[in-house]
Each structure stands twice: as C-alpha cells, then as structure tokens.
mmCIF file of C-alpha atoms in Angstrom:
data_model
loop_
_atom_site.group_PDB
_atom_site.id
_atom_site.type_symbol
_atom_site.label_atom_id
_atom_site.label_comp_id
_atom_site.label_asym_id
_atom_site.label_seq_id
_atom_site.Cartn_x
_atom_site.Cartn_y
_atom_site.Cartn_z
ATOM 1 C CA MET A 1 -37.158 24.815 -2.355
ATOM 2 C CA SER A 2 -38.209 23.869 -5.874
ATOM 3 C CA GLN A 3 -38.247 25.454 -9.298
ATOM 4 C CA ALA A 4 -41.241 27.511 -8.122
ATOM 5 C CA THR A 5 -38.827 29.601 -6.025
ATOM 6 C CA LEU A 6 -37.487 31.152 -9.246
ATOM 7 C CA ARG A 7 -40.819 32.539 -10.403
ATOM 8 C CA ILE A 8 -40.194 36.129 -11.525
ATOM 9 C CA GLN A 9 -41.582 38.994 -9.447
ATOM 10 C CA LYS A 10 -40.058 42.098 -11.140
ATOM 11 C CA ILE A 11 -38.430 42.713 -14.531
ATOM 12 C CA SER A 12 -36.248 45.667 -15.497
ATOM 13 C CA GLY A 13 -37.407 47.961 -18.300
ATOM 14 C CA HIS A 14 -40.644 46.000 -18.647
ATOM 15 C CA ALA A 15 -44.045 47.530 -19.309
ATOM 16 C CA GLY A 16 -47.110 45.644 -18.191
ATOM 17 C CA SER A 17 -47.602 42.727 -15.850
ATOM 18 C CA VAL A 18 -45.108 39.980 -15.085
ATOM 19 C CA PRO A 19 -45.957 36.611 -16.701
ATOM 20 C CA GLY A 20 -47.329 34.197 -14.096
ATOM 21 C CA GLU A 21 -47.514 36.876 -11.395
ATOM 22 C CA ASP A 22 -49.267 35.763 -8.174
ATOM 23 C CA THR A 23 -49.965 32.276 -9.470
ATOM 24 C CA GLN A 24 -47.884 30.645 -6.726
ATOM 25 C CA ARG A 25 -46.740 31.518 -3.238
ATOM 26 C CA GLY A 26 -43.330 30.878 -1.763
ATOM 27 C CA TYR A 27 -41.184 32.195 1.049
ATOM 28 C CA THR A 28 -38.381 34.744 0.764
ATOM 29 C CA VAL A 29 -34.883 33.332 1.165
ATOM 30 C CA CYS A 30 -32.057 35.046 3.011
ATOM 31 C CA LYS A 31 -28.346 34.655 3.703
ATOM 32 C CA LEU A 32 -27.243 35.471 7.248
ATOM 33 C CA ILE A 33 -23.623 36.544 7.767
ATOM 34 C CA ASP A 34 -22.386 36.654 11.362
ATOM 35 C CA THR A 35 -19.349 38.931 11.147
ATOM 36 C CA THR A 36 -18.487 38.149 14.776
ATOM 37 C CA THR A 37 -17.523 34.553 13.928
ATOM 38 C CA CYS A 38 -15.847 35.150 10.548
ATOM 39 C CA ILE A 39 -12.139 34.232 10.611
ATOM 40 C CA GLY A 40 -11.290 35.526 7.139
ATOM 41 C CA CYS A 41 -10.331 32.118 5.767
ATOM 42 C CA LYS A 42 -11.718 32.997 2.292
ATOM 43 C CA ALA A 43 -13.192 29.533 1.751
ATOM 44 C CA CYS A 44 -16.386 31.225 0.534
ATOM 45 C CA GLU A 45 -14.380 33.190 -2.042
ATOM 46 C CA VAL A 46 -12.925 29.984 -3.460
ATOM 47 C CA ALA A 47 -16.302 28.226 -3.446
ATOM 48 C CA CYS A 48 -17.872 31.127 -5.345
ATOM 49 C CA MET A 49 -15.152 31.094 -7.992
ATOM 50 C CA GLU A 50 -15.261 27.335 -8.469
ATOM 51 C CA TRP A 51 -19.018 26.795 -8.527
ATOM 52 C CA ASN A 52 -19.704 29.717 -10.877
ATOM 53 C CA ASP A 53 -16.722 28.790 -13.076
ATOM 54 C CA LEU A 54 -15.409 32.356 -12.988
ATOM 55 C CA PRO A 55 -12.212 33.052 -14.957
ATOM 56 C CA PHE A 56 -8.994 33.648 -13.059
ATOM 57 C CA GLY A 57 -7.977 37.219 -12.319
ATOM 58 C CA GLU A 58 -4.709 38.448 -10.848
ATOM 59 C CA THR A 59 -4.908 39.497 -7.218
ATOM 60 C CA VAL A 60 -3.618 42.846 -6.013
ATOM 61 C CA PHE A 61 -1.536 43.338 -2.862
ATOM 62 C CA ASP A 62 -2.672 46.487 -1.067
ATOM 63 C CA ASN A 63 -0.945 46.122 2.318
ATOM 64 C CA THR A 64 -3.813 44.071 3.673
ATOM 65 C CA TYR A 65 -4.936 40.471 3.916
ATOM 66 C CA GLN A 66 -7.709 41.136 1.402
ATOM 67 C CA THR A 67 -7.522 39.216 -1.860
ATOM 68 C CA MET A 68 -8.034 42.462 -3.797
ATOM 69 C CA PRO A 69 -9.290 45.986 -3.054
ATOM 70 C CA ALA A 70 -12.841 45.465 -4.388
ATOM 71 C CA THR A 71 -15.081 42.975 -6.157
ATOM 72 C CA ARG A 72 -14.797 42.562 -9.927
ATOM 73 C CA TRP A 73 -17.005 41.294 -12.741
ATOM 74 C CA ASN A 74 -15.300 37.905 -12.283
ATOM 75 C CA TYR A 75 -14.956 38.066 -8.468
ATOM 76 C CA TRP A 76 -18.385 38.371 -6.880
ATOM 77 C CA ASN A 77 -17.569 37.633 -3.245
ATOM 78 C CA LEU A 78 -14.800 39.356 -1.273
ATOM 79 C CA ILE A 79 -13.898 39.241 2.418
ATOM 80 C CA LEU A 80 -13.079 42.773 3.568
ATOM 81 C CA PHE A 81 -10.471 43.103 6.339
ATOM 82 C CA ASN A 82 -10.871 46.187 8.510
ATOM 83 C CA GLU A 83 -8.612 46.857 11.490
ATOM 84 C CA HIS A 84 -10.582 48.667 14.181
ATOM 85 C CA GLU A 85 -9.391 50.305 17.388
ATOM 86 C CA ARG A 86 -11.829 50.017 20.282
ATOM 87 C CA GLU A 87 -12.399 52.654 22.957
ATOM 88 C CA ASP A 88 -10.089 50.820 25.382
ATOM 89 C CA GLY A 89 -7.238 50.993 22.829
ATOM 90 C CA SER A 90 -7.374 47.323 21.852
ATOM 91 C CA LEU A 91 -7.467 46.291 18.197
ATOM 92 C CA MET A 92 -9.911 43.944 16.543
ATOM 93 C CA TRP A 93 -10.651 42.726 13.046
ATOM 94 C CA LEU A 94 -13.990 43.684 11.543
ATOM 95 C CA MET A 95 -14.287 41.233 8.669
ATOM 96 C CA ARG A 96 -17.229 41.330 6.304
ATOM 97 C CA LYS A 97 -18.267 39.169 3.373
ATOM 98 C CA ASN A 98 -18.963 41.725 0.635
ATOM 99 C CA GLN A 99 -21.371 40.754 -2.148
ATOM 100 C CA CYS A 100 -24.713 41.704 -3.696
ATOM 101 C CA MET A 101 -27.257 42.444 -0.982
ATOM 102 C CA HIS A 102 -30.317 41.345 -3.033
ATOM 103 C CA CYS A 103 -32.404 44.328 -1.916
ATOM 104 C CA ALA A 104 -36.158 44.006 -1.673
ATOM 105 C CA GLU A 105 -36.337 47.292 -3.602
ATOM 106 C CA PRO A 106 -33.286 46.916 -5.879
ATOM 107 C CA GLY A 107 -31.883 50.159 -7.259
ATOM 108 C CA CYS A 108 -30.098 48.300 -10.059
ATOM 109 C CA LEU A 109 -33.403 46.952 -11.378
ATOM 110 C CA ALA A 110 -35.071 50.351 -11.037
ATOM 111 C CA ALA A 111 -32.308 52.048 -13.042
ATOM 112 C CA CYS A 112 -32.014 49.423 -15.781
ATOM 113 C CA PRO A 113 -33.714 50.394 -19.075
ATOM 114 C CA ALA A 114 -33.261 46.998 -20.785
ATOM 115 C CA ASP A 115 -36.279 44.705 -20.773
ATOM 116 C CA GLY A 116 -35.438 41.549 -18.840
ATOM 117 C CA ALA A 117 -31.768 42.349 -18.138
ATOM 118 C CA ILE A 118 -32.418 42.250 -14.378
ATOM 119 C CA VAL A 119 -35.082 40.144 -12.718
ATOM 120 C CA GLN A 120 -36.222 39.697 -9.140
ATOM 121 C CA TYR A 121 -37.662 36.317 -8.246
ATOM 122 C CA THR A 122 -40.482 35.866 -5.784
ATOM 123 C CA ASN A 123 -37.997 34.377 -3.315
ATOM 124 C CA GLY A 124 -36.194 37.747 -3.228
ATOM 125 C CA ILE A 125 -33.121 36.880 -5.315
ATOM 126 C CA VAL A 126 -32.079 39.604 -7.778
ATOM 127 C CA ASP A 127 -30.385 38.167 -10.859
ATOM 128 C CA PHE A 128 -28.712 39.568 -13.985
ATOM 129 C CA GLN A 129 -29.577 38.123 -17.412
ATOM 130 C CA GLN A 130 -26.514 38.941 -19.527
ATOM 131 C CA ALA A 131 -28.267 37.954 -22.772
ATOM 132 C CA ASN A 132 -30.594 40.956 -22.339
ATOM 133 C CA CYS A 133 -27.978 43.386 -20.990
ATOM 134 C CA ILE A 134 -27.097 46.378 -23.219
ATOM 135 C CA GLY A 135 -24.030 47.403 -21.207
ATOM 136 C CA CYS A 136 -25.313 50.899 -20.378
ATOM 137 C CA GLY A 137 -24.013 50.719 -16.791
ATOM 138 C CA TYR A 138 -27.083 52.402 -15.277
ATOM 139 C CA CYS A 139 -27.350 49.593 -12.715
ATOM 140 C CA ILE A 140 -24.054 50.813 -11.249
ATOM 141 C CA THR A 141 -25.516 54.245 -10.548
ATOM 142 C CA GLY A 142 -28.668 52.715 -9.089
ATOM 143 C CA CYS A 143 -26.897 50.446 -6.580
ATOM 144 C CA PRO A 144 -26.150 52.051 -3.183
ATOM 145 C CA PHE A 145 -23.646 49.267 -2.385
ATOM 146 C CA ASP A 146 -21.445 49.637 -5.518
ATOM 147 C CA ILE A 147 -21.868 45.992 -6.500
ATOM 148 C CA PRO A 148 -22.503 45.557 -10.274
ATOM 149 C CA LYS A 149 -19.319 45.333 -12.327
ATOM 150 C CA MET A 150 -18.853 45.409 -16.090
ATOM 151 C CA ASN A 151 -16.900 42.919 -18.161
ATOM 152 C CA PRO A 152 -15.242 45.217 -20.749
ATOM 153 C CA THR A 153 -14.938 42.538 -23.435
ATOM 154 C CA PRO A 154 -18.598 41.606 -24.099
ATOM 155 C CA HIS A 155 -19.698 44.811 -22.309
ATOM 156 C CA ARG A 156 -22.070 43.038 -19.933
ATOM 157 C CA MET A 157 -22.774 43.425 -16.217
ATOM 158 C CA PHE A 158 -22.130 40.757 -13.579
ATOM 159 C CA LYS A 159 -22.700 40.255 -9.851
ATOM 160 C CA CYS A 160 -23.536 37.607 -7.248
ATOM 161 C CA THR A 161 -26.560 35.501 -8.215
ATOM 162 C CA LEU A 162 -27.060 33.959 -4.754
ATOM 163 C CA TYR A 163 -26.635 30.617 -6.518
ATOM 164 C CA THR A 164 -30.008 30.553 -8.237
ATOM 165 C CA ASP A 165 -29.055 27.265 -9.920
ATOM 166 C CA ARG A 166 -28.496 25.584 -6.546
ATOM 167 C CA VAL A 167 -31.361 27.284 -4.704
ATOM 168 C CA SER A 168 -33.833 26.278 -7.431
ATOM 169 C CA GLU A 169 -32.915 22.638 -6.763
ATOM 170 C CA GLY A 170 -33.302 22.896 -2.992
ATOM 171 C CA LEU A 171 -29.573 23.265 -2.272
ATOM 172 C CA GLU A 172 -27.933 25.928 -0.176
ATOM 173 C CA PRO A 173 -25.339 28.285 -1.719
ATOM 174 C CA ALA A 174 -21.846 26.850 -2.171
ATOM 175 C CA CYS A 175 -20.318 29.585 -0.010
ATOM 176 C CA ILE A 176 -22.523 28.458 2.894
ATOM 177 C CA LYS A 177 -21.358 24.855 2.440
ATOM 178 C CA SER A 178 -17.709 25.903 2.536
ATOM 179 C CA CYS A 179 -17.774 28.002 5.725
ATOM 180 C CA PRO A 180 -15.849 26.202 8.530
ATOM 181 C CA THR A 181 -17.053 28.341 11.473
ATOM 182 C CA GLY A 182 -20.789 28.456 10.824
ATOM 183 C CA CYS A 183 -20.862 32.208 10.379
ATOM 184 C CA LEU A 184 -22.931 31.759 7.205
ATOM 185 C CA HIS A 185 -26.543 30.560 7.299
ATOM 186 C CA PHE A 186 -29.239 30.257 4.651
ATOM 187 C CA GLY A 187 -32.988 29.778 4.811
ATOM 188 C CA ALA A 188 -36.302 31.596 5.057
ATOM 189 C CA LYS A 189 -35.808 35.273 5.841
ATOM 190 C CA ASP A 190 -38.026 35.225 8.923
ATOM 191 C CA ASP A 191 -35.962 32.359 10.340
ATOM 192 C CA MET A 192 -32.673 34.097 9.544
ATOM 193 C CA LEU A 193 -33.781 37.346 11.157
ATOM 194 C CA ASP A 194 -34.877 35.467 14.264
ATOM 195 C CA LEU A 195 -31.499 33.711 14.437
ATOM 196 C CA ALA A 196 -29.671 37.005 13.885
ATOM 197 C CA GLU A 197 -31.576 38.795 16.636
ATOM 198 C CA LYS A 198 -30.814 35.990 19.092
ATOM 199 C CA ARG A 199 -27.113 36.178 18.237
ATOM 200 C CA ALA A 200 -27.084 39.984 18.590
ATOM 201 C CA LYS A 201 -28.759 39.702 22.003
ATOM 202 C CA GLN A 202 -26.161 37.158 23.058
ATOM 203 C CA LEU A 203 -23.388 39.574 22.074
ATOM 204 C CA ARG A 204 -25.016 42.422 24.007
ATOM 205 C CA ASP A 205 -25.687 40.364 27.137
ATOM 206 C CA HIS A 206 -22.549 38.231 27.380
ATOM 207 C CA SER A 207 -19.762 39.529 25.128
ATOM 208 C CA ASN A 208 -19.475 43.227 26.010
ATOM 209 C CA PHE A 209 -20.802 44.501 22.678
ATOM 210 C CA PRO A 210 -23.642 46.800 23.800
ATOM 211 C CA ASN A 211 -24.278 48.066 20.264
ATOM 212 C CA ALA A 212 -24.468 44.658 18.609
ATOM 213 C CA GLY A 213 -27.334 44.370 16.173
ATOM 214 C CA VAL A 214 -28.663 43.223 12.818
ATOM 215 C CA TYR A 215 -28.061 45.030 9.542
ATOM 216 C CA ASN A 216 -31.190 44.824 7.387
ATOM 217 C CA PRO A 217 -31.688 48.404 6.136
ATOM 218 C CA PRO A 218 -35.357 49.383 5.691
ATOM 219 C CA SER A 219 -34.390 52.216 3.305
ATOM 220 C CA VAL A 220 -34.121 49.622 0.500
ATOM 221 C CA GLY A 221 -37.020 47.525 1.773
ATOM 222 C CA GLY A 222 -34.687 45.186 3.635
ATOM 223 C CA THR A 223 -32.074 42.934 2.070
ATOM 224 C CA GLY A 224 -31.733 39.274 1.145
ATOM 225 C CA VAL A 225 -28.318 39.304 2.831
ATOM 226 C CA VAL A 226 -28.299 40.389 6.490
ATOM 227 C CA TYR A 227 -25.399 40.881 8.875
ATOM 228 C CA VAL A 228 -24.851 40.478 12.591
ATOM 229 C CA LEU A 229 -22.490 43.324 13.536
ATOM 230 C CA HIS A 230 -20.535 43.946 16.730
ATOM 231 C CA ASP A 231 -21.492 47.619 16.402
ATOM 232 C CA ALA A 232 -24.683 48.093 14.391
ATOM 233 C CA ALA A 233 -24.541 51.840 15.077
ATOM 234 C CA ASN A 234 -21.376 52.143 12.978
ATOM 235 C CA PRO A 235 -21.701 49.901 9.904
ATOM 236 C CA GLU A 236 -19.309 52.149 7.951
ATOM 237 C CA ALA A 237 -16.452 50.625 9.975
ATOM 238 C CA TYR A 238 -17.085 47.334 8.164
ATOM 239 C CA GLY A 239 -15.514 48.383 4.893
ATOM 240 C CA GLY A 240 -17.881 51.244 4.096
ATOM 241 C CA LEU A 241 -21.200 49.478 4.637
ATOM 242 C CA PRO A 242 -23.688 52.368 4.267
ATOM 243 C CA LYS A 243 -25.709 53.189 7.362
ATOM 244 C CA ASN A 244 -28.736 54.348 5.408
ATOM 245 C CA PRO A 245 -28.453 53.091 1.808
ATOM 246 C CA ARG A 246 -30.868 54.643 -0.669
ATOM 247 C CA VAL A 247 -31.606 54.387 -4.348
ATOM 248 C CA PRO A 248 -30.423 57.702 -5.872
ATOM 249 C CA LEU A 249 -33.200 60.277 -6.242
ATOM 250 C CA PHE A 250 -32.526 60.862 -9.933
ATOM 251 C CA VAL A 251 -33.135 57.157 -10.627
ATOM 252 C CA LYS A 252 -36.570 57.410 -9.023
ATOM 253 C CA LEU A 253 -37.264 60.628 -10.917
ATOM 254 C CA TRP A 254 -36.319 59.510 -14.410
ATOM 255 C CA LYS A 255 -38.102 56.184 -14.070
ATOM 256 C CA GLY A 256 -41.129 57.955 -12.611
ATOM 257 C CA PRO A 257 -42.180 61.580 -13.272
ATOM 258 C CA LEU A 258 -39.534 62.330 -15.925
ATOM 259 C CA LYS A 259 -40.426 59.171 -17.823
ATOM 260 C CA TRP A 260 -44.031 60.294 -18.174
ATOM 261 C CA LEU A 261 -42.980 63.826 -19.048
ATOM 262 C CA GLY A 262 -40.625 62.419 -21.648
ATOM 263 C CA ASN A 263 -43.434 60.436 -23.216
ATOM 264 C CA VAL A 264 -45.585 63.559 -23.382
ATOM 265 C CA ALA A 265 -42.727 65.575 -24.901
ATOM 266 C CA MET A 266 -41.976 62.873 -27.472
ATOM 267 C CA ILE A 267 -45.620 62.639 -28.546
ATOM 268 C CA GLY A 268 -45.702 66.424 -28.878
ATOM 269 C CA GLY A 269 -42.515 66.368 -30.927
ATOM 270 C CA LEU A 270 -43.809 63.709 -33.291
ATOM 271 C CA THR A 271 -47.095 65.569 -33.710
ATOM 272 C CA THR A 272 -45.282 68.798 -34.562
ATOM 273 C CA ALA A 273 -42.931 66.972 -36.916
ATOM 274 C CA ALA A 274 -45.839 65.410 -38.773
ATOM 275 C CA ALA A 275 -47.333 68.854 -39.296
ATOM 276 C CA SER A 276 -44.076 70.311 -40.579
ATOM 277 C CA HIS A 277 -43.690 70.588 -44.367
ATOM 278 C CA ASP A 278 -40.089 71.821 -44.606
ATOM 279 C CA ARG A 279 -38.171 68.887 -43.206
ATOM 280 C CA THR A 280 -35.972 67.030 -45.694
ATOM 281 C CA ALA A 281 -35.810 63.621 -44.107
ATOM 282 C CA GLN A 282 -36.756 61.516 -41.095
ATOM 283 C CA GLN A 283 -37.419 63.270 -37.762
ATOM 284 C CA VAL A 284 -34.824 62.599 -35.096
ATOM 285 C CA GLY A 285 -36.026 61.555 -31.626
ATOM 286 C CA LEU A 286 -36.356 64.416 -29.175
ATOM 287 C CA GLY A 287 -36.826 64.342 -25.419
ATOM 288 C CA ILE A 288 -36.587 66.438 -22.297
ATOM 289 C CA ALA A 289 -33.561 67.874 -20.533
ATOM 290 C CA LEU A 290 -32.567 66.483 -17.164
ATOM 291 C CA ALA A 291 -33.412 69.846 -15.624
ATOM 292 C CA GLY A 292 -37.018 69.139 -16.513
ATOM 293 C CA LEU A 293 -37.272 71.758 -19.292
ATOM 294 C CA VAL A 294 -39.113 70.552 -22.361
ATOM 295 C CA SER A 295 -37.034 71.266 -25.449
ATOM 296 C CA LYS A 296 -38.463 73.101 -28.428
ATOM 297 C CA VAL A 297 -38.975 70.931 -31.457
ATOM 298 C CA VAL A 298 -36.707 71.679 -34.393
ATOM 299 C CA SER A 299 -36.739 70.394 -37.941
ATOM 300 C CA ALA A 300 -33.919 67.864 -38.152
ATOM 301 C CA ALA A 301 -32.926 65.894 -41.202
ATOM 302 C CA THR A 302 -30.417 63.120 -41.648
ATOM 303 C CA THR A 303 -27.802 63.082 -44.366
ATOM 304 C CA PRO A 304 -27.977 60.313 -47.017
ATOM 305 C CA GLU A 305 -28.684 56.805 -45.751
ATOM 306 C CA ALA A 306 -25.385 55.448 -47.065
ATOM 307 C CA ASP A 307 -23.144 57.096 -44.496
ATOM 308 C CA THR A 308 -24.252 55.255 -41.315
ATOM 309 C CA ARG A 309 -26.939 53.079 -39.822
ATOM 310 C CA ALA A 310 -30.371 54.694 -39.744
ATOM 311 C CA TRP A 311 -31.177 56.393 -36.440
ATOM 312 C CA ASP A 312 -34.263 54.244 -35.895
ATOM 313 C CA ASP A 313 -32.099 51.104 -35.973
ATOM 314 C CA LEU A 314 -30.564 52.173 -32.667
ATOM 315 C CA PRO A 315 -32.250 51.376 -29.334
ATOM 316 C CA HIS A 316 -33.515 54.624 -27.814
ATOM 317 C CA TYR A 317 -32.774 54.476 -24.091
ATOM 318 C CA LEU A 318 -32.682 57.450 -21.813
ATOM 319 C CA SER A 319 -29.320 59.178 -22.143
ATOM 320 C CA PHE A 320 -29.212 62.895 -22.670
ATOM 321 C CA ALA A 321 -26.982 65.267 -24.613
ATOM 322 C CA SER A 322 -28.178 68.784 -25.319
ATOM 323 C CA LEU A 323 -26.887 71.179 -27.961
ATOM 324 C CA ALA A 324 -27.947 74.832 -28.101
ATOM 325 C CA LEU A 325 -28.101 76.019 -31.693
ATOM 326 C CA ALA A 326 -28.522 79.482 -33.221
ATOM 327 C CA PRO A 327 -30.913 80.012 -36.157
ATOM 328 C CA GLY A 328 -29.767 78.490 -39.431
ATOM 329 C CA GLN A 329 -28.561 75.146 -40.756
ATOM 330 C CA HIS A 330 -26.071 73.067 -38.768
ATOM 331 C CA HIS A 331 -24.128 69.923 -39.634
ATOM 332 C CA VAL A 332 -23.542 67.734 -36.561
ATOM 333 C CA ASN A 333 -21.726 64.487 -35.879
ATOM 334 C CA VAL A 334 -23.117 62.425 -32.985
ATOM 335 C CA GLU A 335 -20.663 59.898 -31.533
ATOM 336 C CA PHE A 336 -21.960 57.003 -29.439
ATOM 337 C CA ARG A 337 -19.544 56.168 -26.623
ATOM 338 C CA ASP A 338 -19.426 53.217 -24.246
ATOM 339 C CA GLY A 339 -19.074 53.310 -20.470
ATOM 340 C CA SER A 340 -15.293 53.685 -20.789
ATOM 341 C CA GLY A 341 -15.605 56.733 -23.023
ATOM 342 C CA ARG A 342 -14.503 54.963 -26.195
ATOM 343 C CA THR A 343 -16.316 55.748 -29.437
ATOM 344 C CA VAL A 344 -18.377 52.781 -30.619
ATOM 345 C CA ALA A 345 -17.252 51.944 -34.139
ATOM 346 C CA GLY A 346 -19.917 52.287 -36.796
ATOM 347 C CA LEU A 347 -22.296 54.339 -34.665
ATOM 348 C CA THR A 348 -21.265 57.857 -35.636
ATOM 349 C CA LYS A 349 -24.344 59.640 -36.947
ATOM 350 C CA SER A 350 -24.187 62.666 -39.228
ATOM 351 C CA LEU A 351 -27.127 65.047 -38.978
ATOM 352 C CA THR A 352 -28.257 68.255 -40.582
ATOM 353 C CA LEU A 353 -30.272 70.406 -38.203
ATOM 354 C CA GLN A 354 -32.413 73.285 -39.431
ATOM 355 C CA VAL A 355 -33.203 75.761 -36.665
ATOM 356 C CA ALA A 356 -35.919 78.376 -37.126
ATOM 357 C CA ASP A 357 -36.064 81.794 -35.483
ATOM 358 C CA GLY A 358 -34.751 81.898 -31.935
ATOM 359 C CA ARG A 359 -32.339 79.539 -30.188
ATOM 360 C CA ASP A 360 -33.450 75.923 -29.753
ATOM 361 C CA THR A 361 -32.039 73.033 -27.736
ATOM 362 C CA VAL A 362 -31.876 69.568 -29.262
ATOM 363 C CA VAL A 363 -31.924 66.711 -26.750
ATOM 364 C CA PHE A 364 -31.017 63.289 -28.092
ATOM 365 C CA LEU A 365 -32.283 59.968 -26.736
ATOM 366 C CA SER A 366 -29.793 57.171 -27.340
ATOM 367 C CA ASP A 367 -28.475 53.859 -26.094
ATOM 368 C CA GLN A 368 -25.239 55.353 -24.775
ATOM 369 C CA SER A 369 -23.881 58.728 -23.758
ATOM 370 C CA VAL A 370 -23.856 61.064 -26.757
ATOM 371 C CA THR A 371 -21.210 63.641 -27.598
ATOM 372 C CA PRO A 372 -22.475 66.076 -30.245
ATOM 373 C CA GLN A 373 -19.763 67.896 -32.138
ATOM 374 C CA THR A 374 -20.533 70.840 -34.413
ATOM 375 C CA LEU A 375 -18.357 70.734 -37.555
#
C-alpha cells in the first residue's frame, strides 16, 4: 500500500465532486477480528494508545475485567468482556474488540455538516479531520455503533483512524502487530472475508458452534472491520453489537429531501424579504421545521450592531428552534449552546421580531442548538 491508498472518496458537508476522484484505482482494506481466539490481553489497547500518542485517562472499575465501560475521545479501542451462558449451562467469555467499524456507507459522514471534517478514502478508511470539525456532535447521532466521542476542551470529535499514517506507508495497524494469538488480521477486504468464512466454517464443522459466522452488515454497505463470531445469529451478546445497524432515517431525510426543501424555503424567504419595505435591519435566516412545514416569512430586524456579533458572521448549519409568535413586536434573545448544554460565551443574539397579522413561526438555522427566550 502506498500514499495512493489515502486518495479521498467522500467528504462530509461538501458540494460538488471530490478532487482527484477516479484518477487511480486501489483495493479496499479491512481488519478481521476473530473473537473466538481473543484472550482479552488488551495488548491492542496499549498499542493504540502508544502509537496514537493519546493522553492518559483514569480507568473505571465496573465489576468486570474491562478497562472502562465504553470508549472515550482518548481511548479508541476497547476490549469488551461479556460473560455468556450456553444452552448446556456452561459459561464462556464473548470478548470483542470495540472500535470504529469504518462503514462503507458511514452514517457519521452523512450526518456531518462541516466541509471536510470527515473523509472516506478510496481504501475504505473513514477518518476525522479535527481542524475542520465544528463540534456539533451530529456524527454521534449518525453512527449506529455509538463510536464518535467528543473532547470537551477543544470541542472536537475523535475516533479510531485505522492507522492511516501506517497504512499509507504500507504498514499494518499497530494493534495487529501487538496481538499475540493471531486473532487480528489486516489486508484486502476480499482476502479477509475469504479467511473469515473459512474460519467460520471450521467452527461450524469441528468446534460445535453451528451458528458461527461473519459479521459484515449489509445495512451499512458492509464494514471495514469484520468479525468472526461464535454465534452470528446473536451479535447483541457481544457487548451490544447491533444485528441490523442502520443510519437513522432523519439523517437521510435532512441531508436529502429536507435539504432541498430547506433551500427552496430559504430562497423564498430571501425573495420575500427583498420585497418587504418595512423591515428595519438585516433579514434573519429562516428555514423549515423538522415536521416538514414551511414557516411563514416574518419581518425580523436585529438590534444595534454593537451588542453582539452580526448574525451573518455565524456558520449557518442545520439546527432548528421554532418560536410561535402572536402579532406585534417581540424582543428575543437567542442563546447558542454547545453539546453539553452550556451557553457559548459571546454568541447571545438579541433580535426584534415584527409579526404581521396572524400567528407566525420563526425557525432559526444556526451552528448549534438554539434556545429562544422571549423577554
């Protein structure tokens, strides 16, 4: 594998074609995890921390051998320990290496509104670019595996990169190098699937695991990380591995039909605003409600420029907050809050809204969740 394996295939929040698209061909890479030979030694956890130079975080004892209950922004790879009782009453460990699955149709990338914050390379690896991340957290809602985690200090998202720096130089991931039992493999996806199917057949024919199989869910287009499971019919037993993972429907809607409807509504709003002669200042951005109802356009004017940053200085990404107003003039404070619910200092916007006859609904487009408060 060479640098060509990191040629970009998809970009989040990006309109138009991908630079260099289809100029080179390469094969899709894949990590194979054989849960039947994992001994829970956690060597891969240590290798991940050391190679990626992740900062230390305190572990949490939760009456299990797991290092901590779940992955964190600074802990991308976690061995899950699951005690399972078989039909004959015997107990067995179902251990699973939990990390980003690098979906062929990544929900995180589909949900992300920031241009270039998430990229998918032609080799299948899905990678986060923190320099372009706006910290909205939409990738969390788009991921069916609950993988992306936010660092609260710089407010940026992190997850497993599948060692793009090593893979681009023809090296295998550090976690693969560290595994002492050979339960981890890395290579072309076709080769890994062939190896996985052979191992699953061996388990069915010789090890009394009639339901052994390969986990490579087609509902997300397949994954760049595949598992060999003792019981492929019950993946939930392996620490909640979803049987049929799907990108949430609302993500597909708002990045598809609702996005186009929103564009139409915004153009209509701007056209109406330009024709209006009674507004006192700059028109505020309007959009559509999540229910799909197009809001009526109202005349909205900002208070003097000195009080806060101008509205147009803020990135307008798709968050919604609606406010039903009776006829008359209304003074409103709009607070921008981060993913933890804290008000972002310096981003409180004071507005004066003039509503004509009848009740109108104002729907704000903003970079974060918006909490309108009528004074």
